Amino acid sequence: MNKTLTFKKKVALELFRRIRKNRTKIHDLHTLFWECTLRCNLSCKHCGSDCRVMANQPDMPVEDFLKVVDEITPHVEPNKVMVVFTGGEALSRKDLEVCGLELYKRGFPWGVVSNGMYMTRKRLDSLLASGLHAATISLDGFEEVHNWMRGHPKSFENAVHAIRMLAEEKEIVWDVVTCVNRKNINELKEFKEFLLQTGVKRWRIFTIFPVGRAAQHPEFQLNDEEFTRVLDFIRDTRREGRIRLDYGCEGFLGGYEMEVRDHFFQCNAGIDTASILADGAISGCPSIRANFHQGNIYRDHFIDVWNHGFEKYRNRAWARKGKCADCKMFRYCEGNGMHLYDDNSNLLVCHYNRIIER
Ligand code: SF4
Ligand code: SF4
């Protein structure tokens, strides 16, 4: 019964649907990503962004991003909006602290997503002194697999060093994110023990889908049995209670709903999450295709776009096509996460239909 919804779950999902409708209507902004650079110090085989393609895109000046923040400030409670610096590799920017400190002064919590390559003691201290509130470090398994996926012989060592430093910090919220694929799926139990020994308390797992560079590496993609096995692993680990583990935010997961995450599935892009991309484009999440961009900060006022745009994100009736057209789960899923649509607005993957019923 891992795919089928129990009566109890259906009732809860119906209730959540109402809450979701209301949240969509209100669309309070809670997370603002800033794709602060497309420069990266690694060349990951599964990267969701096409960094190299747009490597000529210069970094957005801090003041341009802060202009958007100042435009937003009167309309939100700053302490309820998390600003997340992402990339590329966010720490490639030397002036991240300048921006972080300005956010801190304005009352916005901020965090960084990083591969850990540049996270030295000195850099972490400087980030903390500028108000760093949250961090996510990518670690895709043990040394051999991680370095192979990241294309750098030192990437594992540096990421683990970053994690060990974060484990000593009491004031910030941080987690480790792991991309599960055919190279590391059989090591998950041992890897969990390693993370526990390293001091990790929060762990997130996502799976590879045919977007970005991953599209060129079909061998990384899990088959349906393997994907279901990953969900079983997450559910069992959560029941065990030794480490807080979640599956990433994408994918309606049928009977696994509430078993592998703390909440029911909802794609929050454009609902409570927005992004300012490297070229100024306004989007829901950083890896959503350009056909869903909603404007550009160099042309439009962000707050106008947030309040009056994002129609495709907030009314997903258009997504009832292809494999979603007759799907009974559409009322709960609404056609999966926005980042899983291609340049022609066609869905690339359905998580639910990959689950194998046992
Ligand atoms: S077919 Fe579409 S609506 Fe149905 S579960 Fe899959 S992605 Fe969701
Ligand atoms: S677009 Fe994807 S990553 Fe962003 S909230 Fe939706 S499911 Fe999550």
Short mmCIF file of C-alpha atoms and ligand atoms in Angstrom, two decimals:
data_model
loop_
_atom_site.label_atom_id
_atom_site.label_comp_id
_atom_site.label_asym_id
_atom_site.label_seq_id
_atom_site.Cartn_x
_atom_site.Cartn_y
_atom_site.Cartn_z
CA MET A 1 0.00 0.00 0.00
CA ASN A 2 2.90 2.35 -0.57
CA LYS A 3 1.30 3.90 -3.65
CA THR A 4 -2.38 3.69 -2.80
CA LEU A 5 -3.92 6.34 -0.58
CA THR A 6 -5.61 5.14 2.58
CA PHE A 7 -8.97 6.66 3.51
CA LYS A 8 -7.34 8.60 6.32
CA LYS A 9 -4.71 10.02 4.00
CA LYS A 10 -7.31 11.02 1.45
CA VAL A 11 -9.23 12.96 4.10
CA ALA A 12 -6.04 14.71 5.18
CA LEU A 13 -5.13 15.49 1.57
CA GLU A 14 -8.56 17.02 0.94
CA LEU A 15 -8.06 19.24 3.96
CA PHE A 16 -4.59 20.18 2.82
CA ARG A 17 -5.98 21.02 -0.61
CA ARG A 18 -8.14 23.70 0.96
CA ILE A 19 -5.21 25.08 2.90
CA ARG A 20 -3.14 25.07 -0.28
CA LYS A 21 -5.81 27.01 -2.17
CA ASN A 22 -5.83 29.62 0.53
CA ARG A 23 -2.03 29.85 0.64
CA THR A 24 -2.01 30.25 -3.14
CA LYS A 25 -4.54 33.05 -2.94
CA ILE A 26 -2.60 34.88 -0.24
CA HIS A 27 0.85 34.05 -1.74
CA ASP A 28 2.90 35.46 1.13
CA LEU A 29 6.55 35.48 0.16
CA HIS A 30 8.64 33.30 2.47
CA THR A 31 11.69 32.32 0.42
CA LEU A 32 13.62 34.50 -2.00
CA PHE A 33 16.47 32.87 -3.91
CA TRP A 34 19.16 35.02 -5.41
CA GLU A 35 21.14 33.29 -8.13
CA CYS A 36 24.03 35.53 -7.24
CA THR A 37 26.52 34.07 -9.73
CA LEU A 38 26.77 31.54 -12.50
CA ARG A 39 30.46 31.04 -11.83
CA CYS A 40 31.27 27.66 -10.36
CA ASN A 41 34.42 25.95 -9.14
CA LEU A 42 33.12 22.49 -10.06
CA SER A 43 31.55 20.89 -13.07
CA CYS A 44 29.00 18.51 -11.61
CA LYS A 45 27.66 15.87 -13.93
CA HIS A 46 24.10 16.28 -12.62
CA CYS A 47 23.95 20.07 -12.29
CA GLY A 48 20.46 21.44 -12.80
CA SER A 49 21.65 24.83 -14.02
CA ASP A 50 23.43 25.36 -17.29
CA CYS A 51 26.20 27.40 -15.66
CA ARG A 52 28.75 26.86 -18.36
CA VAL A 53 26.34 27.84 -21.09
CA MET A 54 25.82 31.22 -19.44
CA ALA A 55 29.32 31.60 -17.97
CA ASN A 56 29.66 34.98 -19.66
CA GLN A 57 26.84 36.38 -17.59
CA PRO A 58 28.47 38.82 -15.17
CA ASP A 59 27.49 38.71 -11.49
CA MET A 60 24.63 41.02 -10.62
CA PRO A 61 25.85 43.99 -8.55
CA VAL A 62 24.82 43.70 -4.89
CA GLU A 63 23.08 47.08 -5.05
CA ASP A 64 20.77 45.86 -7.85
CA PHE A 65 19.63 42.95 -5.71
CA LEU A 66 19.26 45.15 -2.63
CA LYS A 67 17.07 47.51 -4.63
CA VAL A 68 14.62 44.62 -5.04
CA VAL A 69 14.90 43.78 -1.34
CA ASP A 70 14.07 47.39 -0.45
CA GLU A 71 11.10 47.28 -2.77
CA ILE A 72 9.82 44.16 -1.05
CA THR A 73 10.50 45.27 2.54
CA PRO A 74 7.36 47.39 3.12
CA HIS A 75 5.16 44.52 1.92
CA VAL A 76 6.55 41.70 4.07
CA GLU A 77 7.67 40.87 7.57
CA PRO A 78 11.41 40.69 6.88
CA ASN A 79 12.09 38.15 9.62
CA LYS A 80 9.67 35.77 7.86
CA VAL A 81 11.40 35.92 4.47
CA MET A 82 14.49 33.73 4.08
CA VAL A 83 16.90 34.99 1.42
CA VAL A 84 19.00 32.18 -0.04
CA PHE A 85 22.15 32.79 -2.09
CA THR A 86 22.57 30.17 -4.76
CA GLY A 87 24.55 29.77 -7.96
CA GLY A 88 26.73 28.55 -9.68
CA GLU A 89 28.72 28.36 -6.50
CA ALA A 90 27.51 31.21 -4.29
CA LEU A 91 30.80 31.43 -2.39
CA SER A 92 32.61 32.29 -5.64
CA ARG A 93 31.42 35.80 -4.86
CA LYS A 94 33.78 37.64 -2.56
CA ASP A 95 31.16 40.27 -1.71
CA LEU A 96 28.50 37.90 -0.41
CA GLU A 97 29.10 39.21 3.10
CA VAL A 98 28.41 42.79 1.96
CA CYS A 99 24.98 41.72 0.80
CA GLY A 100 24.46 39.45 3.83
CA LEU A 101 25.21 42.25 6.26
CA GLU A 102 22.77 44.59 4.50
CA LEU A 103 20.08 41.91 4.72
CA TYR A 104 20.87 41.36 8.37
CA LYS A 105 20.51 45.10 9.05
CA ARG A 106 17.12 45.04 7.33
CA GLY A 107 16.02 42.07 9.45
CA PHE A 108 16.05 39.36 6.75
CA PRO A 109 17.49 35.96 7.69
CA TRP A 110 19.77 34.70 4.94
CA GLY A 111 21.45 31.49 3.96
CA VAL A 112 23.72 29.95 1.39
CA VAL A 113 23.73 26.80 -0.74
CA SER A 114 27.29 25.64 -1.35
CA ASN A 115 29.45 22.75 -2.50
CA GLY A 116 31.82 23.57 0.38
CA MET A 117 34.91 24.07 -1.81
CA TYR A 118 35.47 27.63 -0.58
CA MET A 119 34.15 27.15 2.95
CA THR A 120 37.36 27.71 4.92
CA ARG A 121 37.35 28.58 8.64
CA LYS A 122 38.10 32.18 7.71
CA ARG A 123 35.26 32.35 5.20
CA LEU A 124 32.76 30.78 7.57
CA ASP A 125 33.72 33.24 10.31
CA SER A 126 33.28 36.12 7.92
CA LEU A 127 29.87 34.81 6.79
CA LEU A 128 28.79 34.35 10.42
CA ALA A 129 29.93 37.87 11.26
CA SER A 130 27.66 39.10 8.45
CA GLY A 131 24.62 37.35 9.89
CA LEU A 132 24.61 33.95 8.15
CA HIS A 133 21.54 32.12 9.41
CA ALA A 134 21.34 28.93 7.32
CA ALA A 135 23.52 26.77 5.10
CA THR A 136 23.18 23.76 2.85
CA ILE A 137 26.18 21.71 1.80
CA SER A 138 26.02 19.19 -1.05
CA LEU A 139 27.56 15.80 -0.39
CA ASP A 140 26.74 13.03 -2.83
CA GLY A 141 28.16 10.03 -1.08
CA PHE A 142 31.58 8.69 -0.12
CA GLU A 143 34.80 10.08 -1.58
CA GLU A 144 34.98 8.11 -4.81
CA VAL A 145 31.38 8.74 -5.88
CA HIS A 146 31.27 12.35 -4.71
CA ASN A 147 34.52 13.32 -6.45
CA TRP A 148 33.46 11.53 -9.61
CA MET A 149 30.10 13.32 -9.67
CA ARG A 150 31.65 16.67 -8.83
CA GLY A 151 34.60 16.24 -11.17
CA HIS A 152 37.22 17.34 -8.64
CA PRO A 153 39.66 15.25 -6.52
CA LYS A 154 39.32 17.54 -3.49
CA SER A 155 35.59 18.13 -3.52
CA PHE A 156 34.74 15.43 -0.95
CA GLU A 157 37.48 16.51 1.45
CA ASN A 158 36.41 20.16 1.28
CA ALA A 159 32.70 19.44 1.63
CA VAL A 160 33.31 17.22 4.67
CA HIS A 161 35.55 19.89 6.19
CA ALA A 162 32.73 22.42 5.73
CA ILE A 163 30.26 20.02 7.36
CA ARG A 164 32.55 19.41 10.34
CA MET A 165 32.84 23.16 10.89
CA LEU A 166 29.08 23.67 10.65
CA ALA A 167 28.56 20.85 13.15
CA GLU A 168 30.33 23.00 15.73
CA GLU A 169 28.09 26.02 15.15
CA LYS A 170 25.12 26.25 17.48
CA GLU A 171 23.42 29.34 16.09
CA ILE A 172 22.70 28.41 12.50
CA VAL A 173 20.35 26.00 10.77
CA TRP A 174 22.12 23.76 8.28
CA ASP A 175 21.71 20.54 6.39
CA VAL A 176 23.36 18.24 3.90
CA VAL A 177 21.79 17.48 0.55
CA THR A 178 22.54 14.31 -1.41
CA CYS A 179 21.74 13.46 -4.98
CA VAL A 180 20.95 9.75 -5.06
CA ASN A 181 21.74 7.90 -8.25
CA ARG A 182 22.91 4.49 -9.43
CA LYS A 183 26.42 5.05 -8.10
CA ASN A 184 25.45 5.66 -4.49
CA ILE A 185 22.06 4.00 -3.96
CA ASN A 186 23.62 0.85 -2.52
CA GLU A 187 25.69 2.80 0.02
CA LEU A 188 22.91 4.80 1.63
CA LYS A 189 22.88 2.92 4.95
CA GLU A 190 26.65 3.26 5.44
CA PHE A 191 26.53 6.85 4.28
CA LYS A 192 23.85 7.64 6.85
CA GLU A 193 26.16 6.29 9.58
CA PHE A 194 28.99 8.41 8.23
CA LEU A 195 26.83 11.55 8.31
CA LEU A 196 25.77 10.80 11.88
CA GLN A 197 29.41 10.40 12.92
CA THR A 198 30.24 13.70 11.19
CA GLY A 199 27.63 15.54 13.24
CA VAL A 200 24.87 15.90 10.65
CA LYS A 201 21.37 16.23 12.10
CA ARG A 202 19.42 17.23 8.99
CA TRP A 203 19.73 15.49 5.65
CA ARG A 204 17.86 15.89 2.40
CA ILE A 205 17.81 13.49 -0.50
CA PHE A 206 16.82 14.20 -4.06
CA THR A 207 16.88 12.05 -7.15
CA ILE A 208 18.18 12.77 -10.62
CA PHE A 209 15.87 13.70 -13.44
CA PRO A 210 16.53 14.45 -17.08
CA VAL A 211 17.12 18.20 -16.71
CA GLY A 212 20.31 20.25 -17.08
CA ARG A 213 23.48 18.21 -17.50
CA ALA A 214 21.79 15.15 -15.98
CA ALA A 215 19.86 14.76 -19.23
CA GLN A 216 23.10 13.71 -20.91
CA HIS A 217 23.72 11.01 -18.29
CA PRO A 218 20.76 8.63 -18.36
CA GLU A 219 22.91 6.07 -16.52
CA PHE A 220 22.55 8.24 -13.37
CA GLN A 221 18.80 7.94 -13.40
CA LEU A 222 17.20 5.46 -11.08
CA ASN A 223 14.78 2.91 -12.44
CA ASP A 224 11.35 2.67 -10.82
CA GLU A 225 12.37 -0.09 -8.44
CA GLU A 226 15.41 1.87 -7.29
CA PHE A 227 13.39 5.06 -6.89
CA THR A 228 10.85 3.22 -4.72
CA ARG A 229 13.73 1.75 -2.71
CA VAL A 230 15.00 5.28 -1.99
CA LEU A 231 11.58 6.28 -0.67
CA ASP A 232 11.55 3.17 1.53
CA PHE A 233 14.97 4.09 2.85
CA ILE A 234 13.82 7.63 3.71
CA ARG A 235 10.64 6.38 5.39
CA ASP A 236 12.54 3.79 7.44
CA THR A 237 15.23 6.29 8.44
CA ARG A 238 12.59 8.76 9.61
CA ARG A 239 10.93 6.05 11.69
CA GLU A 240 14.30 5.20 13.21
CA GLY A 241 14.60 8.86 14.33
CA ARG A 242 18.39 9.15 14.54
CA ILE A 243 18.73 11.77 11.79
CA ARG A 244 16.12 14.08 10.33
CA LEU A 245 15.80 13.02 6.71
CA ASP A 246 13.48 14.44 4.05
CA TYR A 247 12.92 13.78 0.40
CA GLY A 248 13.28 16.96 -1.71
CA CYS A 249 10.25 19.13 -2.35
CA GLU A 250 9.29 17.75 -5.77
CA GLY A 251 6.85 14.99 -6.59
CA PHE A 252 3.47 13.85 -5.35
CA LEU A 253 4.24 10.50 -3.75
CA GLY A 254 0.90 8.77 -3.12
CA GLY A 255 1.05 6.58 -0.01
CA TYR A 256 4.49 7.96 0.85
CA GLU A 257 2.99 11.41 1.42
CA MET A 258 3.80 12.52 5.00
CA GLU A 259 6.08 9.46 5.36
CA VAL A 260 9.15 10.90 3.63
CA ARG A 261 8.57 14.60 4.31
CA ASP A 262 6.99 16.55 7.15
CA HIS A 263 4.32 17.96 4.87
CA PHE A 264 2.14 17.04 1.92
CA PHE A 265 3.44 17.77 -1.54
CA GLN A 266 3.00 21.25 -2.90
CA CYS A 267 5.19 23.04 -5.38
CA ASN A 268 5.75 26.34 -3.59
CA ALA A 269 7.28 28.11 -6.57
CA GLY A 270 5.31 31.32 -7.11
CA ILE A 271 3.20 30.55 -4.03
CA ASP A 272 5.67 31.48 -1.29
CA THR A 273 8.94 31.15 -3.19
CA ALA A 274 10.48 33.46 -5.78
CA SER A 275 13.88 33.82 -7.40
CA ILE A 276 15.95 36.58 -8.88
CA LEU A 277 18.19 34.97 -11.47
CA ALA A 278 21.68 36.04 -12.52
CA ASP A 279 20.43 38.10 -15.47
CA GLY A 280 17.65 39.72 -13.42
CA ALA A 281 14.88 37.35 -14.53
CA ILE A 282 12.10 36.84 -12.00
CA SER A 283 11.13 33.21 -11.51
CA GLY A 284 9.64 30.81 -9.00
CA CYS A 285 12.65 28.59 -8.30
CA PRO A 286 16.13 28.93 -9.79
CA SER A 287 15.97 25.83 -12.00
CA ILE A 288 12.63 26.55 -13.66
CA ARG A 289 12.83 26.98 -17.45
CA ALA A 290 12.81 30.44 -19.03
CA ASN A 291 9.35 29.92 -20.56
CA PHE A 292 7.99 30.35 -17.02
CA HIS A 293 9.92 33.50 -16.17
CA GLN A 294 7.68 36.32 -15.04
CA GLY A 295 9.63 39.45 -15.89
CA ASN A 296 12.98 41.00 -15.11
CA ILE A 297 14.07 43.30 -12.29
CA TYR A 298 15.74 45.56 -14.86
CA ARG A 299 12.39 46.15 -16.55
CA ASP A 300 9.72 45.45 -13.96
CA HIS A 301 9.00 46.11 -10.32
CA PHE A 302 9.42 42.82 -8.50
CA ILE A 303 6.54 43.49 -6.14
CA ASP A 304 4.11 44.18 -9.02
CA VAL A 305 5.17 40.94 -10.67
CA TRP A 306 4.82 39.03 -7.41
CA ASN A 307 1.39 40.46 -6.70
CA HIS A 308 -0.08 40.33 -10.18
CA GLY A 309 2.01 37.82 -12.15
CA PHE A 310 2.79 34.15 -11.57
CA GLU A 311 -0.57 33.13 -13.01
CA LYS A 312 0.80 29.84 -14.40
CA TYR A 313 2.18 28.99 -10.99
CA ARG A 314 -0.98 29.78 -9.09
CA ASN A 315 -3.54 28.32 -11.43
CA ARG A 316 -2.32 24.98 -12.65
CA ALA A 317 -5.33 24.15 -14.82
CA TRP A 318 -3.04 24.41 -17.89
CA ALA A 319 -1.02 21.44 -16.57
CA ARG A 320 -3.95 19.05 -17.08
CA LYS A 321 -2.57 17.63 -20.29
CA GLY A 322 -0.52 14.69 -21.49
CA LYS A 323 -0.11 12.08 -18.78
CA CYS A 324 -1.76 14.40 -16.22
CA ALA A 325 -4.96 14.86 -18.26
CA ASP A 326 -6.89 11.94 -16.79
CA CYS A 327 -4.88 11.44 -13.62
CA LYS A 328 -6.97 10.92 -10.49
CA MET A 329 -4.18 12.40 -8.40
CA PHE A 330 -4.19 15.74 -10.21
CA ARG A 331 -6.29 17.35 -7.47
CA TYR A 332 -3.43 16.69 -5.01
CA CYS A 333 -0.45 16.92 -7.36
CA GLU A 334 -1.43 19.61 -9.90
CA GLY A 335 1.07 18.30 -12.39
CA ASN A 336 4.23 18.06 -10.24
CA GLY A 337 6.95 20.68 -9.59
CA MET A 338 7.41 23.60 -11.95
CA HIS A 339 11.09 22.83 -12.46
CA LEU A 340 10.11 19.53 -14.08
CA TYR A 341 8.62 21.16 -17.19
CA ASP A 342 10.64 21.51 -20.39
CA ASP A 343 11.02 24.46 -22.77
CA ASN A 344 7.67 23.62 -24.35
CA SER A 345 5.91 23.43 -20.98
CA ASN A 346 5.65 19.64 -21.14
CA LEU A 347 6.16 17.59 -17.99
CA LEU A 348 9.41 15.61 -17.90
CA VAL A 349 8.72 13.27 -15.02
CA CYS A 350 5.90 12.00 -12.83
CA HIS A 351 7.13 10.71 -9.47
CA TYR A 352 3.87 9.03 -8.54
CA ASN A 353 3.80 6.77 -11.57
CA ARG A 354 7.34 5.62 -10.87
CA ILE A 355 6.40 4.18 -7.51
CA ILE A 356 6.14 0.42 -7.58
CA GLU A 357 3.22 -0.93 -5.58
CA ARG A 358 4.26 -3.62 -3.13
S1 SF4 B 1 0.31 12.11 -13.88
FE1 SF4 B 1 0.62 14.28 -13.47
S2 SF4 B 1 -0.94 14.84 -11.96
FE2 SF4 B 1 -0.76 12.61 -11.97
S3 SF4 B 1 0.64 12.15 -10.33
FE3 SF4 B 1 1.81 12.27 -12.24
S4 SF4 B 1 2.55 14.37 -12.36
FE4 SF4 B 1 0.92 14.29 -10.85
S1 SF4 B 2 9.76 24.28 -8.65
FE1 SF4 B 2 10.61 22.35 -7.98
S2 SF4 B 2 12.20 22.92 -6.52
FE2 SF4 B 2 10.81 24.67 -6.71
S3 SF4 B 2 9.25 24.41 -5.12
FE3 SF4 B 2 8.47 23.49 -6.99
S4 SF4 B 2 9.00 21.34 -6.79
FE4 SF4 B 2 10.30 22.44 -5.36
#
